[in-house]
Every structure is written in structure tokens, then in C-alpha cells.
């Protein structure tokens, strides 16, 4: 029997067996599989069983439905692949090991949190391997004139203070 297992921290281990021909997934409790995360739409997607195939269909969700990092409107989901709804990741398992105790149900938020389209996990992995080099990237070193002036004045004041201390020391020793 196929089932969807949540991988996202805080909900890890929650799962839903795909027994019905159509399973709706979303944040509201009228869905077959409720995921109370603000990045998941009220009615995010549906999972259809067509013979031995599992098909995922996006229901015009705010933050999109992704299979292995690619946005889909409708696509087959194979065992082991990652289904992402907003910020929540799930994996399709064909034969599931005994399920751990279900995590406590989270309070259903009132509105959908809209994610800004940013860096995908694959982009992040690739950029972590690349080095950042500013040479030739349109950046130039800023000339810090105020910092240089402050440094020179500080050195001058320091020299004057040391000279005064030495002078005071010799005056005190000679008793003048």
C-alpha cells in the first residue's frame, strides 16, 4: 500500500495511506489529509490513484506543488520521490515500515503564508560549492579617507601622550 510520509521537521513521521481513489491535501480540515502549515494552501493538491500509478494534481495553490524540485500542475509521483507543498516535504513510500506515533496535530492557521520565490534547494547546494569572487564582479574597494585621518590623528595623540609621560617621569625623578 502506498503512503505519503511527511519529512519536514516538526511534522516528521506523520503519514497518510493512499487507500481512496482521490485524496485531497490542504490546510483545512475538510481535506482527506490535513497539513496545518501556513505555507500549504487551504486546498493545495489532490492525489489520484490510477491503477498502479499515483498522480498529483495542483489545485491552483498559492505556493505551488513540486515533485523533486520541479513545479507541476499534474504529474505522476513515483515511490521515493519528494513531493513539496509550500515548505512541507513528503515522500511517497510503496511499502511503509511500521509508522511511528503520529505527531500532535498543529493548530490550523487562518491565512496562507505566501512565500517569496527565492533560491531552490538545488540552487542552494550548487552555490554552496561555488566560491564567491569579487574580482571583476563590478565591485571596487571603497577609499576610507576618514578612517585614515582618524588613524593618523590617533597615532599623533598617542605619541604626544607617551612623550608627556616620559617627561613627567624624568621631572619626578630629578626632583625639579
Short mmCIF file of N, CA and C in Angstrom, two decimals:
data_model
loop_
_atom_site.label_atom_id
_atom_site.label_comp_id
_atom_site.label_asym_id
_atom_site.label_seq_id
_atom_site.Cartn_x
_atom_site.Cartn_y
_atom_site.Cartn_z
N UNK A 1 0.84 -1.18 0.00
CA UNK A 1 0.00 0.00 0.00
C UNK A 1 0.89 1.24 0.00
N UNK A 2 0.59 2.20 -0.85
CA UNK A 2 1.36 3.44 -0.95
C UNK A 2 0.91 4.40 0.15
N UNK A 3 1.88 5.18 0.63
CA UNK A 3 1.52 6.22 1.60
C UNK A 3 2.47 7.39 1.47
N UNK A 4 1.98 8.56 1.88
CA UNK A 4 2.78 9.78 1.90
C UNK A 4 3.27 10.00 3.33
N UNK A 5 4.60 10.22 3.46
CA UNK A 5 5.21 10.43 4.77
C UNK A 5 5.81 11.83 4.80
N UNK A 6 5.46 12.63 5.80
CA UNK A 6 5.99 13.99 5.93
C UNK A 6 7.43 13.92 6.44
N UNK A 7 8.31 14.66 5.77
CA UNK A 7 9.73 14.70 6.13
C UNK A 7 10.11 15.98 6.87
N UNK A 8 9.28 17.01 6.79
CA UNK A 8 9.59 18.31 7.35
C UNK A 8 9.64 18.26 8.88
N UNK A 9 10.69 18.90 9.45
CA UNK A 9 10.90 18.92 10.88
C UNK A 9 9.67 19.48 11.60
N UNK A 10 9.34 18.87 12.69
CA UNK A 10 8.16 19.28 13.45
C UNK A 10 6.94 18.45 13.09
N UNK A 11 6.95 17.86 11.91
CA UNK A 11 5.84 17.01 11.47
C UNK A 11 6.37 15.65 11.03
N UNK A 12 7.67 15.41 11.23
CA UNK A 12 8.32 14.19 10.78
C UNK A 12 7.57 12.96 11.26
N UNK A 13 7.36 12.04 10.35
CA UNK A 13 6.72 10.78 10.70
C UNK A 13 5.21 10.74 10.46
N UNK A 14 4.56 11.91 10.39
CA UNK A 14 3.13 11.91 10.07
C UNK A 14 2.98 11.35 8.68
N UNK A 15 1.97 10.54 8.50
CA UNK A 15 1.78 9.92 7.18
C UNK A 15 0.29 9.72 6.90
N UNK A 16 0.04 9.39 5.62
CA UNK A 16 -1.33 9.13 5.19
C UNK A 16 -1.29 8.03 4.14
N UNK A 17 -2.02 6.93 4.41
CA UNK A 17 -2.09 5.84 3.44
C UNK A 17 -3.05 6.23 2.32
N UNK A 18 -2.61 5.96 1.11
CA UNK A 18 -3.42 6.29 -0.07
C UNK A 18 -4.32 5.10 -0.38
N UNK A 19 -5.51 5.09 0.23
CA UNK A 19 -6.45 3.98 0.04
C UNK A 19 -7.59 4.37 -0.89
N UNK A 20 -7.95 5.65 -0.90
CA UNK A 20 -9.06 6.12 -1.74
C UNK A 20 -8.56 6.46 -3.14
N UNK A 21 -9.47 6.48 -4.08
CA UNK A 21 -9.14 6.83 -5.45
C UNK A 21 -8.66 8.28 -5.55
N UNK A 22 -9.20 9.14 -4.67
CA UNK A 22 -8.82 10.56 -4.66
C UNK A 22 -8.60 11.00 -3.22
N UNK A 23 -7.42 11.60 -2.97
CA UNK A 23 -7.06 12.12 -1.66
C UNK A 23 -6.76 13.60 -1.82
N UNK A 24 -7.49 14.44 -1.07
CA UNK A 24 -7.19 15.88 -1.13
C UNK A 24 -6.26 16.22 0.03
N UNK A 25 -5.31 17.14 -0.26
CA UNK A 25 -4.35 17.57 0.75
C UNK A 25 -4.42 19.08 0.86
N UNK A 26 -4.47 19.57 2.09
CA UNK A 26 -4.51 21.01 2.30
C UNK A 26 -4.52 21.35 3.78
N UNK A 27 -4.60 22.63 4.06
CA UNK A 27 -4.53 23.13 5.42
C UNK A 27 -5.85 22.98 6.18
N UNK A 28 -6.97 23.04 5.46
CA UNK A 28 -8.28 22.96 6.13
C UNK A 28 -8.65 21.53 6.47
N UNK A 29 -9.48 21.38 7.49
CA UNK A 29 -9.84 20.06 8.00
C UNK A 29 -10.79 19.29 7.08
N UNK A 30 -11.36 19.93 6.04
CA UNK A 30 -12.24 19.19 5.14
C UNK A 30 -11.45 18.39 4.09
N UNK A 31 -10.11 18.47 4.13
CA UNK A 31 -9.27 17.66 3.24
C UNK A 31 -9.13 16.25 3.81
N UNK A 32 -8.82 15.30 2.94
CA UNK A 32 -8.59 13.93 3.38
C UNK A 32 -7.34 13.88 4.26
N UNK A 33 -6.29 14.60 3.85
CA UNK A 33 -5.02 14.65 4.58
C UNK A 33 -4.77 16.13 4.90
N UNK A 34 -4.91 16.47 6.19
CA UNK A 34 -4.75 17.86 6.62
C UNK A 34 -3.32 18.11 7.06
N UNK A 35 -2.71 19.17 6.49
CA UNK A 35 -1.37 19.59 6.89
C UNK A 35 -1.49 21.05 7.34
N UNK A 36 -1.44 21.27 8.64
CA UNK A 36 -1.65 22.60 9.20
C UNK A 36 -0.42 23.47 9.18
N UNK A 37 0.16 23.69 8.02
CA UNK A 37 1.32 24.58 7.88
C UNK A 37 0.89 25.79 7.07
N UNK A 38 1.29 27.01 7.48
CA UNK A 38 0.83 28.21 6.77
C UNK A 38 1.30 28.31 5.32
N UNK A 39 2.30 27.56 4.91
CA UNK A 39 2.75 27.62 3.51
C UNK A 39 1.92 26.69 2.62
N UNK A 40 1.08 25.86 3.23
CA UNK A 40 0.21 24.95 2.49
C UNK A 40 -1.13 25.65 2.30
N UNK A 41 -1.66 25.62 1.07
CA UNK A 41 -2.94 26.27 0.78
C UNK A 41 -4.09 25.51 1.42
N UNK A 42 -5.23 26.17 1.51
CA UNK A 42 -6.42 25.55 2.10
C UNK A 42 -6.76 24.23 1.42
N UNK A 43 -6.75 24.22 0.10
CA UNK A 43 -6.94 23.02 -0.71
C UNK A 43 -5.78 23.02 -1.70
N UNK A 44 -4.68 22.41 -1.32
CA UNK A 44 -3.41 22.54 -2.04
C UNK A 44 -3.33 21.66 -3.29
N UNK A 45 -3.57 20.36 -3.11
CA UNK A 45 -3.48 19.44 -4.25
C UNK A 45 -4.33 18.20 -3.98
N UNK A 46 -4.42 17.36 -5.01
CA UNK A 46 -5.09 16.08 -4.82
C UNK A 46 -4.20 14.99 -5.39
N UNK A 47 -4.30 13.82 -4.77
CA UNK A 47 -3.54 12.65 -5.20
C UNK A 47 -4.54 11.63 -5.71
N UNK A 48 -4.33 11.21 -6.97
CA UNK A 48 -5.25 10.29 -7.62
C UNK A 48 -4.57 8.94 -7.83
N UNK A 49 -5.30 7.85 -7.54
CA UNK A 49 -4.79 6.51 -7.81
C UNK A 49 -5.40 6.05 -9.12
N UNK A 50 -4.54 5.85 -10.12
CA UNK A 50 -4.98 5.36 -11.43
C UNK A 50 -4.26 4.06 -11.69
N UNK A 51 -4.90 2.98 -11.32
CA UNK A 51 -4.26 1.67 -11.42
C UNK A 51 -3.11 1.60 -10.43
N UNK A 52 -1.91 1.32 -10.92
CA UNK A 52 -0.74 1.28 -10.04
C UNK A 52 -0.01 2.62 -10.00
N UNK A 53 -0.54 3.61 -10.72
CA UNK A 53 0.11 4.91 -10.81
C UNK A 53 -0.49 5.89 -9.80
N UNK A 54 0.37 6.73 -9.24
CA UNK A 54 -0.06 7.79 -8.32
C UNK A 54 0.15 9.11 -9.05
N UNK A 55 -0.93 9.87 -9.22
CA UNK A 55 -0.89 11.14 -9.94
C UNK A 55 -1.16 12.26 -8.95
N UNK A 56 -0.35 13.34 -9.01
CA UNK A 56 -0.55 14.51 -8.16
C UNK A 56 -1.02 15.66 -9.05
N UNK A 57 -2.10 16.34 -8.62
CA UNK A 57 -2.66 17.46 -9.37
C UNK A 57 -2.74 18.66 -8.43
N UNK A 58 -2.09 19.76 -8.83
CA UNK A 58 -2.12 21.00 -8.07
C UNK A 58 -3.51 21.62 -8.19
N UNK A 59 -4.01 22.19 -7.12
CA UNK A 59 -5.34 22.82 -7.12
C UNK A 59 -5.21 24.34 -7.06
N UNK A 60 -4.35 24.89 -7.95
CA UNK A 60 -4.09 26.33 -8.00
C UNK A 60 -3.62 26.87 -6.65
N UNK A 61 -2.70 26.15 -6.04
CA UNK A 61 -2.17 26.54 -4.73
C UNK A 61 -1.35 27.82 -4.83
N UNK A 62 -1.27 28.53 -3.73
CA UNK A 62 -0.53 29.80 -3.69
C UNK A 62 0.97 29.57 -3.87
N UNK A 63 1.54 28.60 -3.17
CA UNK A 63 2.99 28.39 -3.17
C UNK A 63 3.45 27.24 -4.06
N UNK A 64 2.56 26.62 -4.79
CA UNK A 64 2.94 25.61 -5.77
C UNK A 64 3.12 24.21 -5.21
N UNK A 65 3.07 23.26 -6.16
CA UNK A 65 3.28 21.85 -5.87
C UNK A 65 4.49 21.41 -6.69
N UNK A 66 5.44 20.74 -6.03
CA UNK A 66 6.70 20.37 -6.68
C UNK A 66 6.98 18.88 -6.48
N UNK A 67 7.50 18.25 -7.52
CA UNK A 67 7.99 16.87 -7.40
C UNK A 67 9.47 16.92 -7.73
N UNK A 68 10.29 16.50 -6.76
CA UNK A 68 11.75 16.53 -6.88
C UNK A 68 12.24 17.90 -7.35
N UNK A 69 11.66 18.97 -6.81
CA UNK A 69 12.12 20.32 -7.09
C UNK A 69 11.53 20.98 -8.33
N UNK A 70 10.73 20.26 -9.12
CA UNK A 70 10.14 20.84 -10.33
C UNK A 70 8.66 21.11 -10.11
N UNK A 71 8.25 22.34 -10.42
CA UNK A 71 6.84 22.71 -10.23
C UNK A 71 5.98 21.95 -11.22
N UNK A 72 4.86 21.46 -10.74
CA UNK A 72 3.96 20.68 -11.60
C UNK A 72 2.54 21.22 -11.48
N UNK A 73 1.73 20.91 -12.50
CA UNK A 73 0.29 21.12 -12.39
C UNK A 73 -0.38 19.76 -12.25
N UNK A 74 0.17 18.78 -12.97
CA UNK A 74 -0.26 17.39 -12.83
C UNK A 74 0.87 16.51 -13.30
N UNK A 75 1.25 15.51 -12.49
CA UNK A 75 2.37 14.64 -12.85
C UNK A 75 2.31 13.37 -12.00
N UNK A 76 2.92 12.29 -12.52
CA UNK A 76 3.00 11.06 -11.73
C UNK A 76 4.03 11.20 -10.61
N UNK A 77 3.74 10.58 -9.49
CA UNK A 77 4.66 10.57 -8.35
C UNK A 77 5.07 9.11 -8.12
N UNK A 78 6.36 8.87 -8.18
CA UNK A 78 6.88 7.51 -8.02
C UNK A 78 7.44 7.30 -6.62
N UNK A 79 7.45 6.06 -6.13
CA UNK A 79 7.98 5.78 -4.79
C UNK A 79 9.40 6.34 -4.62
N UNK A 80 9.64 6.99 -3.49
CA UNK A 80 10.94 7.57 -3.20
C UNK A 80 11.07 9.02 -3.61
N UNK A 81 10.18 9.50 -4.49
CA UNK A 81 10.25 10.90 -4.92
C UNK A 81 9.72 11.82 -3.83
N UNK A 82 10.21 13.07 -3.86
CA UNK A 82 9.82 14.07 -2.86
C UNK A 82 8.74 14.98 -3.44
N UNK A 83 7.64 15.07 -2.72
CA UNK A 83 6.54 15.97 -3.07
C UNK A 83 6.63 17.14 -2.10
N UNK A 84 6.71 18.37 -2.63
CA UNK A 84 6.79 19.56 -1.77
C UNK A 84 5.56 20.42 -1.98
N UNK A 85 4.90 20.72 -0.88
CA UNK A 85 3.71 21.59 -0.86
C UNK A 85 4.08 22.79 0.00
N UNK A 86 4.31 23.95 -0.63
CA UNK A 86 4.79 25.11 0.12
C UNK A 86 6.16 24.79 0.67
N UNK A 87 6.29 24.77 2.01
CA UNK A 87 7.57 24.43 2.64
C UNK A 87 7.56 23.01 3.22
N UNK A 88 6.51 22.27 3.01
CA UNK A 88 6.38 20.93 3.59
C UNK A 88 6.78 19.88 2.56
N UNK A 89 7.73 19.01 2.95
CA UNK A 89 8.17 17.95 2.06
C UNK A 89 7.62 16.60 2.52
N UNK A 90 7.16 15.82 1.52
CA UNK A 90 6.63 14.48 1.78
C UNK A 90 7.32 13.52 0.82
N UNK A 91 7.38 12.25 1.20
CA UNK A 91 7.95 11.24 0.32
C UNK A 91 6.90 10.15 0.11
N UNK A 92 6.79 9.67 -1.13
CA UNK A 92 5.89 8.55 -1.42
C UNK A 92 6.62 7.26 -1.12
N UNK A 93 6.03 6.45 -0.25
CA UNK A 93 6.59 5.15 0.09
C UNK A 93 5.63 4.08 -0.38
N UNK A 94 6.18 3.06 -1.06
CA UNK A 94 5.35 1.99 -1.59
C UNK A 94 4.95 1.02 -0.49
N UNK A 95 5.91 0.48 0.21
CA UNK A 95 5.64 -0.38 1.35
C UNK A 95 6.24 0.29 2.57
N UNK A 96 5.39 0.72 3.44
CA UNK A 96 5.85 1.51 4.56
C UNK A 96 6.24 0.64 5.75
N UNK A 97 7.33 0.99 6.44
CA UNK A 97 7.64 0.32 7.70
C UNK A 97 6.61 0.74 8.74
N UNK A 98 6.57 0.09 9.90
CA UNK A 98 5.60 0.48 10.92
C UNK A 98 5.72 1.97 11.22
N UNK A 99 4.59 2.64 11.23
CA UNK A 99 4.58 4.10 11.41
C UNK A 99 4.84 4.46 12.86
N UNK A 100 5.70 5.48 13.10
CA UNK A 100 5.89 5.96 14.47
C UNK A 100 4.62 6.67 14.93
N UNK A 101 4.53 6.92 16.22
CA UNK A 101 3.35 7.60 16.75
C UNK A 101 3.17 8.93 16.04
N UNK A 102 1.94 9.21 15.68
CA UNK A 102 1.66 10.46 14.94
C UNK A 102 1.97 11.67 15.81
N UNK A 103 2.52 12.68 15.18
CA UNK A 103 2.83 13.93 15.89
C UNK A 103 1.53 14.62 16.27
N UNK A 104 1.57 15.39 17.32
CA UNK A 104 0.36 16.11 17.76
C UNK A 104 -0.10 17.04 16.66
N UNK A 105 -1.41 17.09 16.47
CA UNK A 105 -1.97 17.94 15.41
C UNK A 105 -1.68 19.40 15.72
N UNK A 106 -1.28 20.13 14.69
CA UNK A 106 -0.99 21.55 14.86
C UNK A 106 -2.27 22.35 14.65
N UNK A 107 -2.34 23.48 15.31
CA UNK A 107 -3.50 24.36 15.17
C UNK A 107 -3.54 24.88 13.74
N UNK A 108 -4.72 24.85 13.14
CA UNK A 108 -4.87 25.31 11.76
C UNK A 108 -4.78 26.83 11.70
N UNK A 109 -3.79 27.36 10.94
CA UNK A 109 -3.68 28.82 10.81
C UNK A 109 -4.82 29.37 9.97
N UNK A 110 -5.10 30.65 10.13
CA UNK A 110 -6.22 31.24 9.42
C UNK A 110 -5.92 31.58 7.96
N UNK A 111 -4.73 32.08 7.65
CA UNK A 111 -4.42 32.50 6.29
C UNK A 111 -3.23 31.77 5.72
N UNK A 112 -3.13 31.76 4.42
CA UNK A 112 -1.99 31.13 3.77
C UNK A 112 -0.81 32.08 3.78
N UNK A 113 0.35 31.59 4.21
CA UNK A 113 1.56 32.40 4.19
C UNK A 113 2.15 32.31 2.78
N UNK A 114 2.35 33.44 2.13
CA UNK A 114 2.89 33.47 0.78
C UNK A 114 4.39 33.51 0.85
N UNK A 115 5.04 32.55 0.19
CA UNK A 115 6.50 32.50 0.15
C UNK A 115 7.00 33.34 -1.01
N UNK A 116 8.05 34.08 -0.77
CA UNK A 116 8.69 34.79 -1.87
C UNK A 116 9.51 33.77 -2.65
N UNK A 117 9.40 33.82 -3.95
CA UNK A 117 10.18 32.90 -4.78
C UNK A 117 11.64 33.26 -4.62
N UNK A 118 12.41 32.35 -4.16
CA UNK A 118 13.81 32.62 -3.89
C UNK A 118 14.68 31.51 -4.45
N UNK A 119 15.55 31.02 -3.64
CA UNK A 119 16.52 30.01 -4.06
C UNK A 119 15.93 28.64 -3.80
N UNK A 120 16.01 27.77 -4.80
CA UNK A 120 15.54 26.40 -4.61
C UNK A 120 16.63 25.62 -3.87
N UNK A 121 16.28 24.50 -3.24
CA UNK A 121 17.29 23.71 -2.53
C UNK A 121 18.46 23.29 -3.44
N UNK A 122 18.17 22.99 -4.71
CA UNK A 122 19.27 22.60 -5.61
C UNK A 122 20.18 23.78 -5.91
N UNK A 123 19.60 24.99 -6.08
CA UNK A 123 20.43 26.18 -6.28
C UNK A 123 21.30 26.42 -5.07
N UNK A 124 20.75 26.22 -3.88
CA UNK A 124 21.49 26.44 -2.66
C UNK A 124 22.66 25.48 -2.54
N UNK A 125 22.43 24.22 -2.89
CA UNK A 125 23.51 23.23 -2.85
C UNK A 125 24.62 23.60 -3.82
N UNK A 126 24.25 24.03 -5.04
CA UNK A 126 25.24 24.39 -6.04
C UNK A 126 26.02 25.63 -5.63
N UNK A 127 25.34 26.63 -5.05
CA UNK A 127 26.04 27.85 -4.67
C UNK A 127 26.95 27.61 -3.48
N UNK A 128 26.63 26.63 -2.64
CA UNK A 128 27.49 26.32 -1.51
C UNK A 128 28.83 25.77 -2.00
N UNK A 129 28.82 25.11 -3.14
CA UNK A 129 30.06 24.54 -3.70
C UNK A 129 30.88 25.60 -4.44
N UNK A 130 30.21 26.62 -4.96
CA UNK A 130 30.90 27.65 -5.74
C UNK A 130 31.56 28.65 -4.79
N UNK A 131 32.65 29.26 -5.25
CA UNK A 131 33.30 30.28 -4.43
C UNK A 131 32.84 31.65 -4.90
N UNK A 132 32.83 32.58 -3.99
CA UNK A 132 32.41 33.94 -4.32
C UNK A 132 33.66 34.77 -4.52
N UNK A 133 33.81 35.33 -5.70
CA UNK A 133 34.98 36.12 -6.04
C UNK A 133 34.53 37.49 -6.51
N UNK A 134 34.96 38.54 -5.81
CA UNK A 134 34.52 39.89 -6.16
C UNK A 134 35.36 40.51 -7.26
N UNK A 135 36.51 39.92 -7.60
CA UNK A 135 37.36 40.49 -8.64
C UNK A 135 36.62 40.40 -9.97
N UNK A 136 36.47 41.53 -10.61
CA UNK A 136 35.81 41.56 -11.91
C UNK A 136 34.31 41.48 -11.82
N UNK A 137 33.76 41.51 -10.62
CA UNK A 137 32.32 41.40 -10.47
C UNK A 137 31.65 42.76 -10.37
N UNK A 138 32.38 43.84 -10.69
CA UNK A 138 31.79 45.17 -10.63
C UNK A 138 31.92 45.83 -9.28
N UNK A 139 32.65 45.21 -8.36
CA UNK A 139 32.85 45.78 -7.05
C UNK A 139 34.25 46.39 -6.98
N UNK A 140 34.38 47.53 -6.32
CA UNK A 140 35.70 48.12 -6.13
C UNK A 140 35.87 48.43 -4.65
N UNK A 141 37.13 48.48 -4.21
CA UNK A 141 37.40 48.75 -2.81
C UNK A 141 37.07 50.21 -2.51
N UNK A 142 36.38 50.42 -1.43
CA UNK A 142 35.99 51.76 -1.03
C UNK A 142 37.18 52.46 -0.40
N UNK A 143 37.42 53.73 -0.78
CA UNK A 143 38.50 54.52 -0.22
C UNK A 143 38.01 55.12 1.10
N UNK A 144 38.66 54.76 2.20
CA UNK A 144 38.22 55.17 3.53
C UNK A 144 39.11 56.30 4.04
N UNK A 145 38.87 57.54 3.54
CA UNK A 145 39.68 58.70 3.91
C UNK A 145 39.50 59.05 5.39
N UNK A 146 38.27 59.00 5.87
CA UNK A 146 38.01 59.35 7.27
C UNK A 146 38.72 58.38 8.20
N UNK A 147 38.75 57.12 7.84
CA UNK A 147 39.44 56.12 8.65
C UNK A 147 40.93 56.37 8.70
N UNK A 148 41.52 56.77 7.59
CA UNK A 148 42.95 57.06 7.53
C UNK A 148 43.28 58.28 8.39
N UNK A 149 42.47 59.34 8.28
CA UNK A 149 42.69 60.55 9.07
C UNK A 149 42.60 60.22 10.56
N UNK A 150 41.58 59.44 10.95
CA UNK A 150 41.43 59.05 12.34
C UNK A 150 42.65 58.28 12.83
N UNK A 151 43.17 57.39 12.01
CA UNK A 151 44.34 56.59 12.37
C UNK A 151 45.55 57.50 12.61
N UNK A 152 45.81 58.43 11.68
CA UNK A 152 46.96 59.32 11.81
C UNK A 152 46.84 60.24 13.03
N UNK A 153 45.66 60.79 13.28
CA UNK A 153 45.44 61.65 14.45
C UNK A 153 45.63 60.84 15.72
N UNK A 154 45.12 59.60 15.76
CA UNK A 154 45.26 58.74 16.94
C UNK A 154 46.73 58.45 17.22
N UNK A 155 47.49 58.16 16.18
CA UNK A 155 48.92 57.89 16.36
C UNK A 155 49.62 59.14 16.90
N UNK A 156 49.30 60.30 16.33
CA UNK A 156 49.90 61.55 16.80
C UNK A 156 49.58 61.83 18.26
N UNK A 157 48.33 61.67 18.66
CA UNK A 157 47.92 61.88 20.05
C UNK A 157 48.63 60.89 20.96
N UNK A 158 48.74 59.64 20.49
CA UNK A 158 49.44 58.62 21.28
C UNK A 158 50.89 58.98 21.50
N UNK A 159 51.56 59.47 20.48
CA UNK A 159 52.97 59.86 20.60
C UNK A 159 53.10 61.02 21.59
N UNK A 160 52.21 62.01 21.51
CA UNK A 160 52.25 63.15 22.43
C UNK A 160 52.05 62.68 23.86
N UNK A 161 51.11 61.78 24.09
CA UNK A 161 50.84 61.28 25.45
C UNK A 161 52.06 60.54 25.99
N UNK A 162 52.67 59.68 25.17
CA UNK A 162 53.85 58.94 25.61
C UNK A 162 54.98 59.93 25.93
N UNK A 163 55.18 60.95 25.10
CA UNK A 163 56.23 61.95 25.34
C UNK A 163 55.97 62.69 26.66
N UNK A 164 54.73 63.06 26.93
CA UNK A 164 54.39 63.75 28.17
C UNK A 164 54.63 62.86 29.39
N UNK A 165 54.30 61.57 29.27
CA UNK A 165 54.53 60.64 30.38
C UNK A 165 56.03 60.50 30.66
N UNK A 166 56.82 60.39 29.62
CA UNK A 166 58.27 60.27 29.79
C UNK A 166 58.81 61.55 30.44
N UNK A 167 58.38 62.71 29.96
CA UNK A 167 58.80 63.99 30.52
C UNK A 167 58.43 64.07 32.01
N UNK A 168 57.18 63.69 32.34
CA UNK A 168 56.72 63.75 33.73
C UNK A 168 57.54 62.80 34.60
N UNK A 169 57.89 61.65 34.07
CA UNK A 169 58.68 60.67 34.80
C UNK A 169 60.06 61.24 35.15
N UNK A 170 60.73 61.87 34.16
CA UNK A 170 62.06 62.43 34.39
C UNK A 170 62.00 63.61 35.35
N UNK A 171 60.96 64.44 35.26
CA UNK A 171 60.80 65.58 36.17
C UNK A 171 60.66 65.06 37.59
N UNK A 172 59.85 64.04 37.79
CA UNK A 172 59.61 63.48 39.12
C UNK A 172 60.88 62.86 39.68
N UNK A 173 61.71 62.25 38.84
CA UNK A 173 62.94 61.58 39.30
C UNK A 173 64.01 62.60 39.68
N UNK A 174 64.11 63.65 38.94
CA UNK A 174 65.16 64.62 39.21
C UNK A 174 64.77 65.59 40.31
N UNK A 175 63.48 65.62 40.65
CA UNK A 175 63.01 66.46 41.75
C UNK A 175 62.97 67.91 41.40
N UNK A 176 62.83 68.25 40.18
CA UNK A 176 62.81 69.66 39.81
C UNK A 176 61.49 70.28 39.92
#
